């Protein structure tokens, strides 16, 4: 039996106590209620415990007040290898969250800064000094060494310095034989090139002093644990490419990009000195089995991968005739300029069915498949049952599934056991998910070997007919829909159609649904982008009767009571301000020559020169259904006009409490506002500005801080947030505090007083980009607004004269280089904008490079690279130029 003595310096307030909790009985077996209490002398806290085994233990410190834990050390548990023949004196430093905590994400630990871990088993000297150093700054091809004034450390000669072993979690350690060491001496840690031993960085500050007397007792080990490597001005600069998987093209593609194509994309990233590839969501979106399923943000499962992305060339068919036929069909689809989603879906589905019949005997009975199924059963069973019922009934609308409209796992299990067809189909979909998982996992390993990280995308919403809605509908407000308020891209706002979240129910379950979603994503990715991170502060909730987003409201929010509105100087009248205000005078402005017909057919008189919408047309959804299929100019003019009449309100009633009211977004653009008196207009404006820009700041900050810390700490992935749109003031402080990287786009500045962001003043913890998938790439944007382009040409590019009509390769090169030189940690550019620097390789027509038009809910997502990755990898001159730009 031996002893471990712990000692830590920590300043506490009266009534506070320090405990150490660890994996041995004496430390509570990682149960905080039985943690070991330390005693205090001044600010030195210490305690000792006995142990009887040899092996690695884990432990950490925590602060308690009145018996409750109020603070814990940041990061993973400390690890110490103990021997039952030794006594240990452990001198610790409290671990706070570092500014460079992003270096602990798997982007760095598993890819960019990866190092091979040393054995956790140690052979101690009779008298040992063990130094454990926290140093996350050591890159690939570098190592950490200890140099000092004594011969054993090389007398400050780095060629003779002693290397430290990497032990994981950005920590390094070294064992010294205390018997041959002086009682005290100076030393320093140094990052060096592992081949030349040339210094990369001597740690900042003065020399360290090592006191070795405590290690010179018999069979003792003196441990300095958690020493911080001092590197005040460290900064990392990374580059990457954003490209949807479906947009990839290679000679082996089946008409759509796939996971195998990602390997060639990784090769190109590594060749051009990039460290990251960013993708759009890759989950299964199959509901209608038409081109509408091309929308990647409308997944049927937050776990299942999209079968469209299985690289089929990895799995050849043994029947040569069938294989030849499929390859011919795939080759023809692969030649198309853009994705033909329906033909590719048909091709890949037929191929996978043949593959299933060929391989099911071996794979479904294999041990790897069994392990995969058991690990993922919590979502895989419901996914396969859903796919079977969708295919059998011909609809993904589970409300139409009769006895299975409500998810019942027991009944579904009985169905599958009794029905051979159900068994075969569910096995088929599980088989495909197994292959997808295996292939994408291999791609991730391949990326790590190349020093490249993969970045995924987490959509804010779920499909209304998804498995998640079917199995856990209580976690969502199924009677609402979500979207975004109006912005520069969409005057009417956006309606995504997804249900909003029931955050109360989600919180009651400890955010398990979100955590499981993040953890599954961590199986394949090292970083992720949270789509519309503003949704964790508040979401734009739209009534189900609306088509557009103008009648939405923020949820959660603090709407007004009637008394508050009257006190603010607004004589509140529900009939005038909550119901559509329709006056005879402005109808010709909306409907033109059709105004008389509209009054007769669609309106009814409510007062002098005032109208109401007839009951059969009093919501946008009713109007949409009435005009469905009509595409003539007159019908569209009347339909859109009636839509606008529905939005002629100044306040929107709260969904939960009908006695509360939200000011309608952009109400100042309505006729209802225009017909107010000047005094009431001024009062409304004051109230409006307070509501949208001040009233909710602390409230929304509180909402986000309840959710985000729990979610982002559930994995070690690097977190980025898409914080565009109508951004509350509290968002920046929350993201900065949690070290969530923001998204910075030069032509969408966060400061509304400027037209373009200053790339040299972007926050370091951010991702800078030229465009996103929702925006036109550089060359297309250049042609959209001559006035804006002219200002950009003169003020940002510092060029004189008139801006050219086309954005030349030279101009594109300057734009890209300016972004690469920005102050942001990451510069991740769309593949189209990388290609724009080459006059020979860029796509001829910039209009064909657009991926999505967010204002169009019917958009067909079909953009593909115009040259293959195979050919791109051969473009040595171009690739050298991209590499040179990234290195500069």
mmCIF file with all atom_site columns, C-alpha atoms in Angstrom, residues 447-535:
data_model
loop_
_atom_site.group_PDB
_atom_site.id
_atom_site.type_symbol
_atom_site.label_atom_id
_atom_site.label_alt_id
_atom_site.label_comp_id
_atom_site.label_asym_id
_atom_site.label_entity_id
_atom_site.label_seq_id
_atom_site.pdbx_PDB_ins_code
_atom_site.Cartn_x
_atom_site.Cartn_y
_atom_site.Cartn_z
_atom_site.occupancy
_atom_site.B_iso_or_equiv
_atom_site.pdbx_formal_charge
_atom_site.auth_seq_id
_atom_site.auth_comp_id
_atom_site.auth_asym_id
_atom_site.auth_atom_id
_atom_site.pdbx_PDB_model_num
ATOM 1  C CA . UNK A 1 447 ? -8.480  12.702 -44.330 1.00 0.00 ? 447 UNK A CA 1
ATOM 2  C CA . UNK A 1 448 ? -6.650  12.450 -41.004 1.00 0.00 ? 448 UNK A CA 1
ATOM 3  C CA . UNK A 1 449 ? -3.669  10.824 -42.677 1.00 0.00 ? 449 UNK A CA 1
ATOM 4  C CA . UNK A 1 450 ? -3.552  13.718 -45.141 1.00 0.00 ? 450 UNK A CA 1
ATOM 5  C CA . UNK A 1 451 ? -3.793  16.328 -42.395 1.00 0.00 ? 451 UNK A CA 1
ATOM 6  C CA . UNK A 1 452 ? -7.267  17.384 -43.539 1.00 0.00 ? 452 UNK A CA 1
ATOM 7  C CA . UNK A 1 453 ? -10.365 17.736 -41.357 1.00 0.00 ? 453 UNK A CA 1
ATOM 8  C CA . UNK A 1 454 ? -13.989 17.280 -42.459 1.00 0.00 ? 454 UNK A CA 1
ATOM 9  C CA . UNK A 1 455 ? -16.588 19.854 -41.450 1.00 0.00 ? 455 UNK A CA 1
ATOM 10 C CA . UNK A 1 456 ? -20.269 18.978 -41.439 1.00 0.00 ? 456 UNK A CA 1
ATOM 11 C CA . UNK A 1 457 ? -23.438 21.017 -41.216 1.00 0.00 ? 457 UNK A CA 1
ATOM 12 C CA . UNK A 1 458 ? -26.234 20.694 -38.651 1.00 0.00 ? 458 UNK A CA 1
ATOM 13 C CA . UNK A 1 459 ? -29.580 22.042 -39.971 1.00 0.00 ? 459 UNK A CA 1
ATOM 14 C CA . UNK A 1 460 ? -31.624 24.024 -37.484 1.00 0.00 ? 460 UNK A CA 1
ATOM 15 C CA . UNK A 1 461 ? -34.861 22.301 -38.495 1.00 0.00 ? 461 UNK A CA 1
ATOM 16 C CA . UNK A 1 462 ? -36.318 18.852 -39.133 1.00 0.00 ? 462 UNK A CA 1
ATOM 17 C CA . UNK A 1 463 ? -38.663 17.703 -41.873 1.00 0.00 ? 463 UNK A CA 1
ATOM 18 C CA . UNK A 1 464 ? -42.282 17.755 -40.711 1.00 0.00 ? 464 UNK A CA 1
ATOM 19 C CA . UNK A 1 465 ? -42.667 14.188 -42.009 1.00 0.00 ? 465 UNK A CA 1
ATOM 20 C CA . UNK A 1 466 ? -39.355 12.952 -40.602 1.00 0.00 ? 466 UNK A CA 1
ATOM 21 C CA . UNK A 1 467 ? -38.628 9.989  -38.382 1.00 0.00 ? 467 UNK A CA 1
ATOM 22 C CA . UNK A 1 468 ? -37.774 12.374 -35.563 1.00 0.00 ? 468 UNK A CA 1
ATOM 23 C CA . UNK A 1 469 ? -41.234 13.931 -35.795 1.00 0.00 ? 469 UNK A CA 1
ATOM 24 C CA . UNK A 1 470 ? -42.787 10.453 -35.991 1.00 0.00 ? 470 UNK A CA 1
ATOM 25 C CA . UNK A 1 471 ? -40.958 8.978  -33.001 1.00 0.00 ? 471 UNK A CA 1
ATOM 26 C CA . UNK A 1 472 ? -40.483 12.037 -30.760 1.00 0.00 ? 472 UNK A CA 1
ATOM 27 C CA . UNK A 1 473 ? -43.152 14.449 -31.896 1.00 0.00 ? 473 UNK A CA 1
ATOM 28 C CA . UNK A 1 474 ? -43.551 15.802 -28.363 1.00 0.00 ? 474 UNK A CA 1
ATOM 29 C CA . UNK A 1 475 ? -40.121 17.496 -28.741 1.00 0.00 ? 475 UNK A CA 1
ATOM 30 C CA . UNK A 1 476 ? -41.523 19.743 -31.494 1.00 0.00 ? 476 UNK A CA 1
ATOM 31 C CA . UNK A 1 477 ? -44.315 22.251 -31.928 1.00 0.00 ? 477 UNK A CA 1
ATOM 32 C CA . UNK A 1 478 ? -45.998 20.464 -34.794 1.00 0.00 ? 478 UNK A CA 1
ATOM 33 C CA . UNK A 1 479 ? -48.682 23.159 -35.087 1.00 0.00 ? 479 UNK A CA 1
ATOM 34 C CA . UNK A 1 480 ? -46.155 25.801 -36.176 1.00 0.00 ? 480 UNK A CA 1
ATOM 35 C CA . UNK A 1 481 ? -43.571 26.309 -38.884 1.00 0.00 ? 481 UNK A CA 1
ATOM 36 C CA . UNK A 1 482 ? -40.224 28.031 -38.818 1.00 0.00 ? 482 UNK A CA 1
ATOM 37 C CA . UNK A 1 483 ? -38.273 30.281 -41.140 1.00 0.00 ? 483 UNK A CA 1
ATOM 38 C CA . UNK A 1 484 ? -36.462 33.605 -41.104 1.00 0.00 ? 484 UNK A CA 1
ATOM 39 C CA . UNK A 1 485 ? -37.630 37.213 -40.896 1.00 0.00 ? 485 UNK A CA 1
ATOM 40 C CA . UNK A 1 486 ? -37.280 39.512 -43.918 1.00 0.00 ? 486 UNK A CA 1
ATOM 41 C CA . UNK A 1 487 ? -33.751 40.483 -44.961 1.00 0.00 ? 487 UNK A CA 1
ATOM 42 C CA . UNK A 1 488 ? -31.868 41.844 -47.965 1.00 0.00 ? 488 UNK A CA 1
ATOM 43 C CA . UNK A 1 489 ? -32.414 38.565 -49.810 1.00 0.00 ? 489 UNK A CA 1
ATOM 44 C CA . UNK A 1 490 ? -36.092 38.045 -49.100 1.00 0.00 ? 490 UNK A CA 1
ATOM 45 C CA . UNK A 1 491 ? -38.552 40.904 -48.563 1.00 0.00 ? 491 UNK A CA 1
ATOM 46 C CA . UNK A 1 492 ? -41.293 38.504 -47.419 1.00 0.00 ? 492 UNK A CA 1
ATOM 47 C CA . UNK A 1 493 ? -39.050 36.479 -45.133 1.00 0.00 ? 493 UNK A CA 1
ATOM 48 C CA . UNK A 1 494 ? -38.460 32.772 -45.529 1.00 0.00 ? 494 UNK A CA 1
ATOM 49 C CA . UNK A 1 495 ? -40.776 29.909 -44.610 1.00 0.00 ? 495 UNK A CA 1
ATOM 50 C CA . UNK A 1 496 ? -38.856 26.658 -44.277 1.00 0.00 ? 496 UNK A CA 1
ATOM 51 C CA . UNK A 1 497 ? -41.904 24.677 -43.218 1.00 0.00 ? 497 UNK A CA 1
ATOM 52 C CA . UNK A 1 498 ? -40.151 22.893 -40.332 1.00 0.00 ? 498 UNK A CA 1
ATOM 53 C CA . UNK A 1 499 ? -41.846 22.602 -36.946 1.00 0.00 ? 499 UNK A CA 1
ATOM 54 C CA . UNK A 1 500 ? -40.234 24.606 -34.141 1.00 0.00 ? 500 UNK A CA 1
ATOM 55 C CA . UNK A 1 501 ? -38.682 23.046 -31.049 1.00 0.00 ? 501 UNK A CA 1
ATOM 56 C CA . UNK A 1 502 ? -40.459 22.402 -27.776 1.00 0.00 ? 502 UNK A CA 1
ATOM 57 C CA . UNK A 1 503 ? -37.451 23.487 -25.726 1.00 0.00 ? 503 UNK A CA 1
ATOM 58 C CA . UNK A 1 504 ? -39.211 22.826 -22.432 1.00 0.00 ? 504 UNK A CA 1
ATOM 59 C CA . UNK A 1 505 ? -39.650 19.134 -23.307 1.00 0.00 ? 505 UNK A CA 1
ATOM 60 C CA . UNK A 1 506 ? -36.111 18.938 -24.700 1.00 0.00 ? 506 UNK A CA 1
ATOM 61 C CA . UNK A 1 507 ? -34.700 20.459 -21.520 1.00 0.00 ? 507 UNK A CA 1
ATOM 62 C CA . UNK A 1 508 ? -36.675 18.009 -19.381 1.00 0.00 ? 508 UNK A CA 1
ATOM 63 C CA . UNK A 1 509 ? -34.802 15.182 -21.111 1.00 0.00 ? 509 UNK A CA 1
ATOM 64 C CA . UNK A 1 510 ? -31.420 16.823 -20.537 1.00 0.00 ? 510 UNK A CA 1
ATOM 65 C CA . UNK A 1 511 ? -31.110 17.808 -24.226 1.00 0.00 ? 511 UNK A CA 1
ATOM 66 C CA . UNK A 1 512 ? -30.561 14.113 -25.025 1.00 0.00 ? 512 UNK A CA 1
ATOM 67 C CA . UNK A 1 513 ? -31.978 14.415 -28.560 1.00 0.00 ? 513 UNK A CA 1
ATOM 68 C CA . UNK A 1 514 ? -29.530 17.161 -29.480 1.00 0.00 ? 514 UNK A CA 1
ATOM 69 C CA . UNK A 1 515 ? -26.571 15.525 -27.739 1.00 0.00 ? 515 UNK A CA 1
ATOM 70 C CA . UNK A 1 516 ? -27.159 12.209 -29.508 1.00 0.00 ? 516 UNK A CA 1
ATOM 71 C CA . UNK A 1 517 ? -27.389 14.077 -32.804 1.00 0.00 ? 517 UNK A CA 1
ATOM 72 C CA . UNK A 1 518 ? -24.052 15.806 -32.197 1.00 0.00 ? 518 UNK A CA 1
ATOM 73 C CA . UNK A 1 519 ? -22.363 12.605 -31.059 1.00 0.00 ? 519 UNK A CA 1
ATOM 74 C CA . UNK A 1 520 ? -23.448 10.708 -34.154 1.00 0.00 ? 520 UNK A CA 1
ATOM 75 C CA . UNK A 1 521 ? -22.052 13.509 -36.280 1.00 0.00 ? 521 UNK A CA 1
ATOM 76 C CA . UNK A 1 522 ? -18.726 13.194 -34.438 1.00 0.00 ? 522 UNK A CA 1
ATOM 77 C CA . UNK A 1 523 ? -18.404 9.680  -35.908 1.00 0.00 ? 523 UNK A CA 1
ATOM 78 C CA . UNK A 1 524 ? -17.524 11.322 -39.224 1.00 0.00 ? 524 UNK A CA 1
ATOM 79 C CA . UNK A 1 525 ? -16.629 14.976 -38.672 1.00 0.00 ? 525 UNK A CA 1
ATOM 80 C CA . UNK A 1 526 ? -14.087 17.007 -36.725 1.00 0.00 ? 526 UNK A CA 1
ATOM 81 C CA . UNK A 1 527 ? -15.925 20.317 -37.063 1.00 0.00 ? 527 UNK A CA 1
ATOM 82 C CA . UNK A 1 528 ? -19.469 21.413 -37.718 1.00 0.00 ? 528 UNK A CA 1
ATOM 83 C CA . UNK A 1 529 ? -21.425 24.476 -38.697 1.00 0.00 ? 529 UNK A CA 1
ATOM 84 C CA . UNK A 1 530 ? -24.581 25.153 -36.731 1.00 0.00 ? 530 UNK A CA 1
ATOM 85 C CA . UNK A 1 531 ? -27.043 26.309 -39.350 1.00 0.00 ? 531 UNK A CA 1
ATOM 86 C CA . UNK A 1 532 ? -28.906 29.422 -38.146 1.00 0.00 ? 532 UNK A CA 1
ATOM 87 C CA . UNK A 1 533 ? -27.388 29.470 -34.642 1.00 0.00 ? 533 UNK A CA 1
ATOM 88 C CA . UNK A 1 534 ? -29.793 32.319 -33.884 1.00 0.00 ? 534 UNK A CA 1
ATOM 89 C CA . UNK A 1 535 ? -32.417 29.599 -33.483 1.00 0.00 ? 535 UNK A CA 1
#
